[in-house]
Tab-separated table of C-alpha atoms and ligand atoms in Angstrom:
chain	number	residue	atom	x	y	z
J	6	MET	CA	0.000	0.000	0.000
J	7	PRO	CA	1.522	3.359	-0.964
J	8	LYS	CA	1.854	5.785	1.881
J	9	VAL	CA	1.751	9.537	2.353
J	10	ALA	CA	4.009	11.382	4.790
J	11	ILE	CA	2.326	14.363	6.439
J	12	LEU	CA	4.907	16.622	8.034
J	13	MET	CA	4.404	19.891	9.872
J	14	GLY	CA	6.851	22.417	11.220
J	15	SER	CA	5.305	22.739	14.671
J	16	LYS	CA	2.717	21.211	16.967
J	17	SER	CA	0.812	24.453	16.531
J	18	ASP	CA	0.244	23.461	12.874
J	19	SER	CA	-1.647	20.370	13.941
J	20	PRO	CA	-5.268	21.657	13.766
J	21	ALA	CA	-4.758	22.689	10.135
J	22	MET	CA	-2.741	19.638	9.071
J	23	GLU	CA	-5.021	17.060	10.670
J	24	LYS	CA	-7.509	17.939	7.946
J	25	ALA	CA	-5.170	16.264	5.438
J	26	ALA	CA	-5.102	13.181	7.657
J	27	GLY	CA	-8.914	13.202	7.771
J	28	VAL	CA	-9.151	13.107	3.980
J	29	LEU	CA	-6.626	10.257	3.754
J	30	ASP	CA	-8.634	8.391	6.399
J	31	ASP	CA	-11.751	8.802	4.232
J	32	PHE	CA	-9.872	7.073	1.383
J	33	SER	CA	-8.296	4.441	3.686
J	34	ILE	CA	-4.829	5.584	2.678
J	35	GLU	CA	-1.996	5.024	5.119
J	36	TYR	CA	0.125	7.911	6.317
J	37	ASP	CA	2.849	8.891	8.739
J	38	LEU	CA	2.188	12.125	10.607
J	39	GLU	CA	5.172	13.878	12.178
J	40	VAL	CA	6.168	17.230	13.631
J	41	ILE	CA	9.542	17.962	12.051
J	42	SER	CA	11.009	21.410	11.625
J	43	ALA	CA	13.470	22.380	8.890
J	44	HIS	CA	14.916	24.967	11.264
J	45	ARG	CA	14.551	23.448	14.732
J	46	THR	CA	15.168	19.756	13.981
J	47	PRO	CA	17.026	19.694	10.643
J	48	GLU	CA	18.843	16.374	11.283
J	49	LYS	CA	15.589	14.624	12.151
J	50	MET	CA	14.116	15.956	8.918
J	51	VAL	CA	16.954	14.635	6.745
J	52	GLU	CA	16.872	11.235	8.442
J	53	PHE	CA	13.096	10.932	8.014
J	54	VAL	CA	13.086	12.062	4.392
J	55	ARG	CA	16.011	9.910	3.249
J	56	GLY	CA	14.428	6.716	4.599
J	57	ALA	CA	10.893	7.521	3.469
J	58	ALA	CA	10.825	5.858	0.026
J	59	GLU	CA	12.026	2.568	1.543
J	60	ARG	CA	9.187	2.754	4.077
J	61	GLY	CA	6.640	2.997	1.245
J	62	VAL	CA	6.133	6.769	1.185
J	63	ARG	CA	5.221	7.966	-2.314
J	64	VAL	CA	4.161	11.573	-1.673
J	65	PHE	CA	4.998	14.178	0.972
J	66	ILE	CA	2.557	16.750	2.323
J	67	CYS	CA	4.403	19.430	4.288
J	68	GLY	CA	2.679	22.229	6.156
J	69	ALA	CA	4.468	25.198	7.639
J	70	GLY	CA	3.885	28.801	8.592
J	71	LEU	CA	6.069	31.919	8.702
J	72	SER	CA	9.195	31.418	6.551
J	73	ALA	CA	7.841	27.918	5.788
J	74	ALA	CA	11.120	26.275	4.790
J	75	LEU	CA	9.919	22.720	5.424
J	76	PRO	CA	8.416	21.794	2.014
J	77	GLY	CA	11.412	23.150	0.116
J	78	ALA	CA	13.938	21.579	2.480
J	79	VAL	CA	12.172	18.213	2.166
J	80	ALA	CA	12.179	18.546	-1.641
J	81	ALA	CA	15.927	19.167	-1.488
J	82	HIS	CA	16.408	15.699	0.032
J	83	THR	CA	14.007	13.546	-2.004
J	84	ASP	CA	12.967	12.882	-5.591
J	85	LEU	CA	9.404	12.075	-4.450
J	86	PRO	CA	6.652	14.637	-5.094
J	87	VAL	CA	6.247	17.253	-2.358
J	88	ILE	CA	3.063	19.221	-1.738
J	89	GLY	CA	3.379	22.296	0.442
J	90	VAL	CA	0.606	23.747	2.588
J	91	PRO	CA	1.160	27.389	3.520
J	92	LEU	CA	-0.217	27.974	7.006
J	93	ASP	CA	-1.475	31.229	8.417
J	94	ALA	CA	0.820	31.872	11.387
J	95	ALA	CA	1.223	35.581	10.467
J	96	LEU	CA	0.465	37.995	7.608
J	97	ASP	CA	-2.639	35.935	6.667
J	98	GLY	CA	-0.273	33.208	5.459
J	99	LEU	CA	1.049	35.317	2.578
J	100	ASP	CA	4.629	34.911	3.828
J	101	SER	CA	4.313	31.111	3.791
J	102	LEU	CA	2.479	31.077	0.464
J	103	LEU	CA	5.251	32.993	-1.285
J	104	SER	CA	7.991	31.042	0.452
J	105	ILE	CA	6.544	27.674	-0.596
J	106	ALA	CA	5.598	28.720	-4.135
J	107	GLN	CA	8.898	30.384	-4.990
J	108	MET	CA	11.111	27.330	-5.349
J	109	PRO	CA	14.109	27.436	-7.660
J	110	PRO	CA	13.566	25.706	-11.036
J	111	GLY	CA	14.496	22.017	-10.829
J	112	VAL	CA	13.365	21.538	-7.219
J	113	PRO	CA	9.570	21.728	-7.478
J	114	VAL	CA	7.052	21.941	-4.649
J	115	ALA	CA	3.331	21.893	-5.498
J	116	CYS	CA	1.701	24.618	-3.433
J	117	VAL	CA	-1.971	24.572	-2.393
J	118	GLY	CA	-3.903	27.478	-0.919
J	119	VAL	CA	-3.378	28.946	2.546
J	120	ASN	CA	-4.528	26.459	5.214
J	121	ASN	CA	-5.894	24.167	2.490
J	122	ALA	CA	-4.469	20.898	3.811
J	123	ARG	CA	-7.507	19.050	2.451
J	124	ASN	CA	-6.546	19.947	-1.108
J	125	ALA	CA	-3.008	18.742	-0.429
J	126	ALA	CA	-4.466	15.367	0.518
J	127	TYR	CA	-6.691	15.283	-2.576
J	128	LEU	CA	-3.712	16.110	-4.772
J	129	ALA	CA	-1.663	13.373	-3.082
J	130	ILE	CA	-4.502	10.910	-3.723
J	131	SER	CA	-4.645	11.875	-7.397
J	132	ILE	CA	-0.897	11.192	-7.655
J	133	LEU	CA	-1.197	7.797	-5.939
J	134	ALA	CA	-4.145	6.983	-8.221
J	135	LEU	CA	-1.815	6.976	-11.228
J	136	HIS	CA	-0.318	3.651	-10.095
J	137	ASP	CA	-2.956	2.115	-7.848
J	138	GLU	CA	-6.204	0.828	-9.284
J	139	ALA	CA	-8.189	0.786	-6.017
J	140	ILE	CA	-7.209	4.359	-5.212
J	141	ALA	CA	-7.964	5.385	-8.809
J	142	GLU	CA	-11.485	3.987	-8.461
J	143	SER	CA	-12.178	5.776	-5.168
J	144	TRP	CA	-10.738	8.996	-6.550
J	145	ALA	CA	-12.875	8.814	-9.717
J	146	ALA	CA	-15.972	8.101	-7.586
J	147	PHE	CA	-15.215	11.077	-5.333
J	148	ARG	CA	-14.800	13.420	-8.310
J	149	GLU	CA	-17.978	12.084	-9.917
J	150	GLN	CA	-19.926	12.640	-6.719
J	151	GLN	CA	-19.063	16.349	-6.901
J	152	ARG	CA	-20.425	16.598	-10.412
J	153	SER	CA	-23.851	15.182	-9.566
V	308	RP5	C1	6.743	27.487	11.643
V	308	RP5	O1	6.598	28.468	12.582
V	308	RP5	C2	5.743	26.428	12.006
V	308	RP5	O2	5.382	25.695	10.872
V	308	RP5	C3	4.605	27.215	12.583
V	308	RP5	O3	3.590	27.464	11.612
V	308	RP5	C4	5.252	28.540	12.982
V	308	RP5	C5	5.152	28.838	14.463
V	308	RP5	O4	5.695	27.763	15.193
V	308	RP5	P1	5.540	27.715	16.800
V	308	RP5	O5	6.288	28.882	17.321
V	308	RP5	O6	4.065	27.760	17.102
V	308	RP5	O7	6.158	26.398	17.219
V	308	RP5	O8	8.033	26.967	11.598
């Protein structure tokens, strides 16, 4: 079963990031959920990210506020897709939004809207659906349900 890694820069990000976990629960998709900071616990971050693919992780969802380095720092250490969630810790989240979106060419991070952890989970599911038939079916059913 492919897995998602949900990372957040601080415990204070938890209320926003648990929404991503809720969506993955709805789709019965496994995930790891960890508080790991690019600035406060950089070694822990590198260790977690480098071993992730071997543990079955196929997509990262990383939420952070303020300077929001986490998604970009994770992307620097993995070839797996990384989805960043800008969180509103100050300035209505504009600081985090710009920080996450403005990655240098060649090290991409997909950036969803401010506090929109649910969309990060949906995007992760759509990526997993490319190589997993059961997930593809649930994803197609979910999208269809919105059209009716
Ligand atoms: C960021 O700083 C975290 O992602 C969080 O959004 C923000 C504030 O962190 P705390 O001071 O609440 O731990 O790195």
